[in-house]
Protein backbone atom coordinates (compact mmCIF):
# COMPACT_ATOMS: atom_id res chain seq x y z
CA UNK A 1 0.00 0.00 0.00
CA UNK A 2 1.44 3.37 -0.94
CA UNK A 3 1.79 6.39 1.32
CA UNK A 4 -1.17 8.33 -0.12
CA UNK A 5 -3.51 5.41 0.53
CA UNK A 6 -2.24 5.05 4.09
CA UNK A 7 -2.79 8.76 4.76
CA UNK A 8 -6.32 8.52 3.36
CA UNK A 9 -6.98 5.52 5.61
CA UNK A 10 -5.67 7.30 8.71
CA UNK A 11 -7.68 10.47 8.03
CA UNK A 12 -10.83 8.46 7.30
CA UNK A 13 -10.36 6.40 10.47
CA UNK A 14 -9.98 9.54 12.58
CA UNK A 15 -13.14 11.08 11.13
CA UNK A 16 -15.00 7.80 11.51
CA UNK A 17 -14.01 7.63 15.18
CA UNK A 18 -15.38 11.15 15.68
CA UNK A 19 -18.57 10.25 13.82
CA UNK A 20 -18.98 7.02 15.81
CA UNK A 21 -18.46 8.80 19.13
CA UNK A 22 -20.99 11.54 18.40
CA UNK A 23 -23.63 9.18 17.09
CA UNK A 24 -23.05 6.77 19.97
CA UNK A 25 -23.98 9.59 22.34
CA UNK A 26 -27.11 10.29 20.29
CA UNK A 27 -27.99 6.59 20.20
CA UNK A 28 -27.54 6.36 23.97
CA UNK A 29 -29.74 9.40 24.59
CA UNK A 30 -32.58 7.91 22.51
CA UNK A 31 -32.40 4.54 24.23
CA UNK A 32 -31.75 5.73 27.76
CA UNK A 33 -35.18 4.88 29.18
CA UNK A 34 -36.42 2.09 26.89
CA UNK A 35 -36.84 -1.55 27.78
CA UNK A 36 -33.94 -4.01 27.57
CA UNK A 37 -34.98 -5.88 24.40
CA UNK A 38 -35.54 -2.73 22.40
CA UNK A 39 -32.25 -1.22 23.60
CA UNK A 40 -30.35 -4.42 22.73
CA UNK A 41 -31.94 -4.60 19.27
CA UNK A 42 -31.21 -0.99 18.32
CA UNK A 43 -27.69 -1.06 19.75
CA UNK A 44 -26.89 -4.20 17.79
CA UNK A 45 -28.42 -2.75 14.64
CA UNK A 46 -26.50 0.50 15.16
CA UNK A 47 -23.20 -1.35 15.54
CA UNK A 48 -23.75 -3.56 12.50
CA UNK A 49 -24.75 -0.64 10.28
CA UNK A 50 -21.73 1.40 11.34
CA UNK A 51 -19.39 -1.54 10.77
CA UNK A 52 -20.86 -2.02 7.30
CA UNK A 53 -20.43 1.68 6.51
CA UNK A 54 -16.79 1.55 7.64
CA UNK A 55 -15.98 -1.53 5.57
CA UNK A 56 -17.77 -0.26 2.46
CA UNK A 57 -15.77 2.95 2.54
CA UNK A 58 -12.66 0.94 3.35
CA UNK A 59 -13.28 -1.07 0.18
CA UNK A 60 -13.19 2.19 -1.81
CA UNK A 61 -10.00 3.44 -0.15
CA UNK A 62 -7.74 0.39 -0.12
CA UNK A 63 -9.68 -2.64 -1.36
CA UNK A 64 -10.86 -3.57 2.14
CA UNK A 65 -7.47 -4.25 3.67
CA UNK A 66 -7.54 -3.87 7.47
CA UNK A 67 -4.56 -2.55 9.39
CA UNK A 68 -4.02 -2.19 13.11
CA UNK A 69 -3.31 1.54 12.85
CA UNK A 70 -6.77 2.17 11.42
CA UNK A 71 -8.34 0.67 14.55
CA UNK A 72 -5.92 2.60 16.74
CA UNK A 73 -6.95 5.85 15.01
CA UNK A 74 -10.64 5.04 15.51
CA UNK A 75 -10.17 4.27 19.21
CA UNK A 76 -8.02 7.34 19.89
CA UNK A 77 -10.37 9.71 18.06
CA UNK A 78 -13.39 8.09 19.77
CA UNK A 79 -11.85 8.57 23.22
CA UNK A 80 -10.74 12.14 22.48
CA UNK A 81 -14.14 13.13 21.09
CA UNK A 82 -15.95 11.52 24.01
CA UNK A 83 -13.66 13.35 26.44
CA UNK A 84 -14.20 16.72 24.71
CA UNK A 85 -17.97 16.28 24.48
CA UNK A 86 -18.23 15.34 28.15
CA UNK A 87 -15.97 18.24 29.10
CA UNK A 88 -18.13 20.79 27.28
CA UNK A 89 -21.42 19.27 28.48
CA UNK A 90 -20.59 20.21 32.08
CSV table of C-alpha atoms in Angstrom, one decimal:
chain,number,residue,atom,x,y,z
A,1,UNK,CA,0.0,0.0,0.0
A,2,UNK,CA,1.4,3.4,-0.9
A,3,UNK,CA,1.8,6.4,1.3
A,4,UNK,CA,-1.2,8.3,-0.1
A,5,UNK,CA,-3.5,5.4,0.5
A,6,UNK,CA,-2.2,5.1,4.1
A,7,UNK,CA,-2.8,8.8,4.8
A,8,UNK,CA,-6.3,8.5,3.4
A,9,UNK,CA,-7.0,5.5,5.6
A,10,UNK,CA,-5.7,7.3,8.7
A,11,UNK,CA,-7.7,10.5,8.0
A,12,UNK,CA,-10.8,8.5,7.3
A,13,UNK,CA,-10.4,6.4,10.5
A,14,UNK,CA,-10.0,9.5,12.6
A,15,UNK,CA,-13.1,11.1,11.1
A,16,UNK,CA,-15.0,7.8,11.5
A,17,UNK,CA,-14.0,7.6,15.2
A,18,UNK,CA,-15.4,11.1,15.7
A,19,UNK,CA,-18.6,10.2,13.8
A,20,UNK,CA,-19.0,7.0,15.8
A,21,UNK,CA,-18.5,8.8,19.1
A,22,UNK,CA,-21.0,11.5,18.4
A,23,UNK,CA,-23.6,9.2,17.1
A,24,UNK,CA,-23.1,6.8,20.0
A,25,UNK,CA,-24.0,9.6,22.3
A,26,UNK,CA,-27.1,10.3,20.3
A,27,UNK,CA,-28.0,6.6,20.2
A,28,UNK,CA,-27.5,6.4,24.0
A,29,UNK,CA,-29.7,9.4,24.6
A,30,UNK,CA,-32.6,7.9,22.5
A,31,UNK,CA,-32.4,4.5,24.2
A,32,UNK,CA,-31.8,5.7,27.8
A,33,UNK,CA,-35.2,4.9,29.2
A,34,UNK,CA,-36.4,2.1,26.9
A,35,UNK,CA,-36.8,-1.6,27.8
A,36,UNK,CA,-33.9,-4.0,27.6
A,37,UNK,CA,-35.0,-5.9,24.4
A,38,UNK,CA,-35.5,-2.7,22.4
A,39,UNK,CA,-32.2,-1.2,23.6
A,40,UNK,CA,-30.3,-4.4,22.7
A,41,UNK,CA,-31.9,-4.6,19.3
A,42,UNK,CA,-31.2,-1.0,18.3
A,43,UNK,CA,-27.7,-1.1,19.8
A,44,UNK,CA,-26.9,-4.2,17.8
A,45,UNK,CA,-28.4,-2.8,14.6
A,46,UNK,CA,-26.5,0.5,15.2
A,47,UNK,CA,-23.2,-1.4,15.5
A,48,UNK,CA,-23.7,-3.6,12.5
A,49,UNK,CA,-24.8,-0.6,10.3
A,50,UNK,CA,-21.7,1.4,11.3
A,51,UNK,CA,-19.4,-1.5,10.8
A,52,UNK,CA,-20.9,-2.0,7.3
A,53,UNK,CA,-20.4,1.7,6.5
A,54,UNK,CA,-16.8,1.5,7.6
A,55,UNK,CA,-16.0,-1.5,5.6
A,56,UNK,CA,-17.8,-0.3,2.5
A,57,UNK,CA,-15.8,3.0,2.5
A,58,UNK,CA,-12.7,0.9,3.4
A,59,UNK,CA,-13.3,-1.1,0.2
A,60,UNK,CA,-13.2,2.2,-1.8
A,61,UNK,CA,-10.0,3.4,-0.1
A,62,UNK,CA,-7.7,0.4,-0.1
A,63,UNK,CA,-9.7,-2.6,-1.4
A,64,UNK,CA,-10.9,-3.6,2.1
A,65,UNK,CA,-7.5,-4.2,3.7
A,66,UNK,CA,-7.5,-3.9,7.5
A,67,UNK,CA,-4.6,-2.6,9.4
A,68,UNK,CA,-4.0,-2.2,13.1
A,69,UNK,CA,-3.3,1.5,12.9
A,70,UNK,CA,-6.8,2.2,11.4
A,71,UNK,CA,-8.3,0.7,14.5
A,72,UNK,CA,-5.9,2.6,16.7
A,73,UNK,CA,-7.0,5.8,15.0
A,74,UNK,CA,-10.6,5.0,15.5
A,75,UNK,CA,-10.2,4.3,19.2
A,76,UNK,CA,-8.0,7.3,19.9
A,77,UNK,CA,-10.4,9.7,18.1
A,78,UNK,CA,-13.4,8.1,19.8
A,79,UNK,CA,-11.9,8.6,23.2
A,80,UNK,CA,-10.7,12.1,22.5
A,81,UNK,CA,-14.1,13.1,21.1
A,82,UNK,CA,-15.9,11.5,24.0
A,83,UNK,CA,-13.7,13.3,26.4
A,84,UNK,CA,-14.2,16.7,24.7
A,85,UNK,CA,-18.0,16.3,24.5
A,86,UNK,CA,-18.2,15.3,28.2
A,87,UNK,CA,-16.0,18.2,29.1
A,88,UNK,CA,-18.1,20.8,27.3
A,89,UNK,CA,-21.4,19.3,28.5
A,90,UNK,CA,-20.6,20.2,32.1
